[in-house]
């Protein structure tokens, strides 16, 4: 296998994803806890590489926090995401984990903004919307499907 070095195609280090719309796939979604003990849902979105756009494969980290006054999640947040992912209205789940597992591999379009908290600026999803490029669920997010010609045996 030959390789040609291209010093124009290099990583520039971490930087904020510019504000705008991105086609993404839900790569992971689970309940998590901060080191300080605050429960939240962590959703990792990967900018799709099968759609012509900048920042392909970059990960967007989304956190959904429990409400302070009730100690529960706002179901409207999950309903909004589920609708944008094109999920079935009225489907019942036995647990939050089952719902989050159903998010994984689905595609959506998000609008990214920036938010500063404790003098640190982060990317935030300001809007969830239907993808402009629907396709089947991506089960192995981040992996390329091999073709027969790719396998040496």
Short mmCIF file of C-alpha atoms in Angstrom, two decimals:
data_model
loop_
_atom_site.label_atom_id
_atom_site.label_comp_id
_atom_site.label_asym_id
_atom_site.label_seq_id
_atom_site.Cartn_x
_atom_site.Cartn_y
_atom_site.Cartn_z
CA UNK A 1 0.00 0.00 0.00
CA UNK A 2 1.40 3.39 -0.95
CA UNK A 3 0.94 6.61 0.96
CA UNK A 4 1.32 10.20 -0.10
CA UNK A 5 1.95 12.75 2.62
CA UNK A 6 -0.33 15.80 2.42
CA UNK A 7 0.80 18.45 4.91
CA UNK A 8 -2.20 20.62 3.98
CA UNK A 9 -4.59 18.06 5.49
CA UNK A 10 -3.68 18.17 9.19
CA UNK A 11 -5.36 18.43 12.59
CA UNK A 12 -5.31 21.96 13.96
CA UNK A 13 -6.09 20.99 17.56
CA UNK A 14 -9.34 21.45 19.45
CA UNK A 15 -11.50 24.40 18.55
CA UNK A 16 -15.15 25.23 18.95
CA UNK A 17 -17.40 24.00 16.21
CA UNK A 18 -18.59 27.16 14.43
CA UNK A 19 -22.23 28.16 14.91
CA UNK A 20 -24.51 26.70 12.27
CA UNK A 21 -26.39 23.63 11.09
CA UNK A 22 -24.83 20.16 11.03
CA UNK A 23 -26.07 16.76 9.93
CA UNK A 24 -25.23 14.33 12.72
CA UNK A 25 -25.68 10.76 13.94
CA UNK A 26 -26.36 9.84 17.56
CA UNK A 27 -23.26 7.85 18.46
CA UNK A 28 -24.00 7.29 22.16
CA UNK A 29 -26.75 8.17 24.63
CA UNK A 30 -26.74 7.20 28.30
CA UNK A 31 -27.37 8.38 31.81
CA UNK A 32 -24.21 9.58 33.50
CA UNK A 33 -23.03 11.40 36.61
CA UNK A 34 -20.56 14.22 37.13
CA UNK A 35 -17.69 13.84 39.59
CA UNK A 36 -19.76 16.03 41.91
CA UNK A 37 -22.69 13.60 41.78
CA UNK A 38 -25.08 15.47 39.42
CA UNK A 39 -27.07 13.07 37.26
CA UNK A 40 -27.59 13.89 33.60
CA UNK A 41 -28.07 12.31 30.21
CA UNK A 42 -25.00 12.43 27.97
CA UNK A 43 -25.58 12.27 24.22
CA UNK A 44 -22.68 12.16 21.78
CA UNK A 45 -23.42 13.33 18.25
CA UNK A 46 -20.97 12.72 15.41
CA UNK A 47 -20.95 15.07 12.42
CA UNK A 48 -21.81 12.83 9.48
CA UNK A 49 -19.09 12.04 6.96
CA UNK A 50 -21.55 10.69 4.38
CA UNK A 51 -22.92 14.23 3.91
CA UNK A 52 -20.89 16.98 2.23
CA UNK A 53 -20.16 19.39 5.10
CA UNK A 54 -17.24 20.73 7.11
CA UNK A 55 -16.06 19.20 10.38
CA UNK A 56 -16.96 15.64 9.44
CA UNK A 57 -16.48 13.11 12.27
CA UNK A 58 -16.26 15.82 14.97
CA UNK A 59 -18.12 14.91 18.15
CA UNK A 60 -20.69 17.21 19.75
CA UNK A 61 -21.32 16.52 23.44
CA UNK A 62 -24.88 17.18 24.65
CA UNK A 63 -25.90 17.11 28.31
CA UNK A 64 -29.48 17.07 29.56
CA UNK A 65 -29.79 17.97 33.24
CA UNK A 66 -32.48 17.09 35.73
CA UNK A 67 -34.71 19.99 36.80
CA UNK A 68 -33.71 21.49 40.14
CA UNK A 69 -37.24 21.87 41.48
CA UNK A 70 -38.41 18.30 40.69
CA UNK A 71 -35.18 16.32 40.45
CA UNK A 72 -36.54 14.78 37.21
CA UNK A 73 -35.82 15.22 33.54
CA UNK A 74 -38.13 17.38 31.45
CA UNK A 75 -39.79 14.87 29.08
CA UNK A 76 -40.22 17.62 26.47
CA UNK A 77 -36.46 17.49 25.84
CA UNK A 78 -36.58 13.78 24.96
CA UNK A 79 -39.78 14.26 22.92
CA UNK A 80 -38.06 17.01 20.89
CA UNK A 81 -35.03 14.82 20.18
CA UNK A 82 -37.17 11.77 19.40
CA UNK A 83 -39.28 13.72 16.91
CA UNK A 84 -36.18 15.14 15.20
CA UNK A 85 -34.81 11.60 14.94
CA UNK A 86 -38.02 10.50 13.22
CA UNK A 87 -39.03 8.08 15.96
CA UNK A 88 -42.51 6.60 16.28
CA UNK A 89 -44.98 8.83 18.15
CA UNK A 90 -46.59 7.06 21.12
CA UNK A 91 -44.02 4.27 21.41
CA UNK A 92 -43.69 3.15 25.04
CA UNK A 93 -40.40 2.35 26.74
CA UNK A 94 -39.81 0.39 29.94
CA UNK A 95 -36.97 2.67 31.01
CA UNK A 96 -35.00 5.77 30.11
CA UNK A 97 -32.14 3.47 29.09
CA UNK A 98 -34.39 1.74 26.54
CA UNK A 99 -35.35 5.13 25.07
CA UNK A 100 -31.73 6.30 24.91
CA UNK A 101 -30.65 3.00 23.32
CA UNK A 102 -33.27 3.62 20.61
CA UNK A 103 -31.66 7.03 19.82
CA UNK A 104 -28.31 5.42 18.91
CA UNK A 105 -27.53 5.26 15.21
CA UNK A 106 -30.30 7.64 14.15
CA UNK A 107 -29.68 10.80 12.11
CA UNK A 108 -30.79 14.37 12.71
CA UNK A 109 -29.85 17.95 11.91
CA UNK A 110 -28.82 20.25 14.74
CA UNK A 111 -28.22 23.97 14.98
CA UNK A 112 -25.15 24.71 17.09
CA UNK A 113 -24.64 27.82 19.18
CA UNK A 114 -22.12 28.80 21.85
CA UNK A 115 -22.66 29.24 25.58
CA UNK A 116 -20.22 30.57 28.16
CA UNK A 117 -20.37 29.24 31.73
CA UNK A 118 -17.66 29.69 34.37
CA UNK A 119 -15.53 31.52 31.79
CA UNK A 120 -15.53 28.49 29.48
CA UNK A 121 -17.29 28.59 26.10
CA UNK A 122 -18.88 25.38 24.81
CA UNK A 123 -20.98 24.22 21.89
CA UNK A 124 -24.70 23.81 22.60
CA UNK A 125 -27.52 22.43 20.49
CA UNK A 126 -30.02 25.27 20.05
CA UNK A 127 -32.33 23.35 17.75
CA UNK A 128 -33.08 19.74 16.77
CA UNK A 129 -34.62 19.14 13.35
CA UNK A 130 -35.26 16.42 10.76
CA UNK A 131 -32.28 15.38 8.68
CA UNK A 132 -32.16 16.56 5.09
CA UNK A 133 -30.34 13.31 4.21
CA UNK A 134 -32.35 10.38 5.56
CA UNK A 135 -30.87 6.91 5.41
CA UNK A 136 -31.04 3.73 7.42
CA UNK A 137 -29.89 3.67 11.02
CA UNK A 138 -26.12 3.57 11.34
CA UNK A 139 -25.45 0.72 13.74
CA UNK A 140 -21.67 0.83 13.82
CA UNK A 141 -21.14 4.56 14.06
CA UNK A 142 -17.55 5.52 13.29
CA UNK A 143 -16.78 2.34 11.34
CA UNK A 144 -16.66 1.87 7.59
CA UNK A 145 -18.41 -1.17 6.12
CA UNK A 146 -15.91 -3.45 4.39
CA UNK A 147 -16.41 -4.63 0.82
CA UNK A 148 -15.18 -7.97 -0.51
CA UNK A 149 -12.28 -6.26 -2.29
CA UNK A 150 -11.10 -4.83 1.07
CA UNK A 151 -10.47 -8.27 2.58
CA UNK A 152 -7.28 -10.09 1.52
CA UNK A 153 -8.70 -13.62 1.90
#
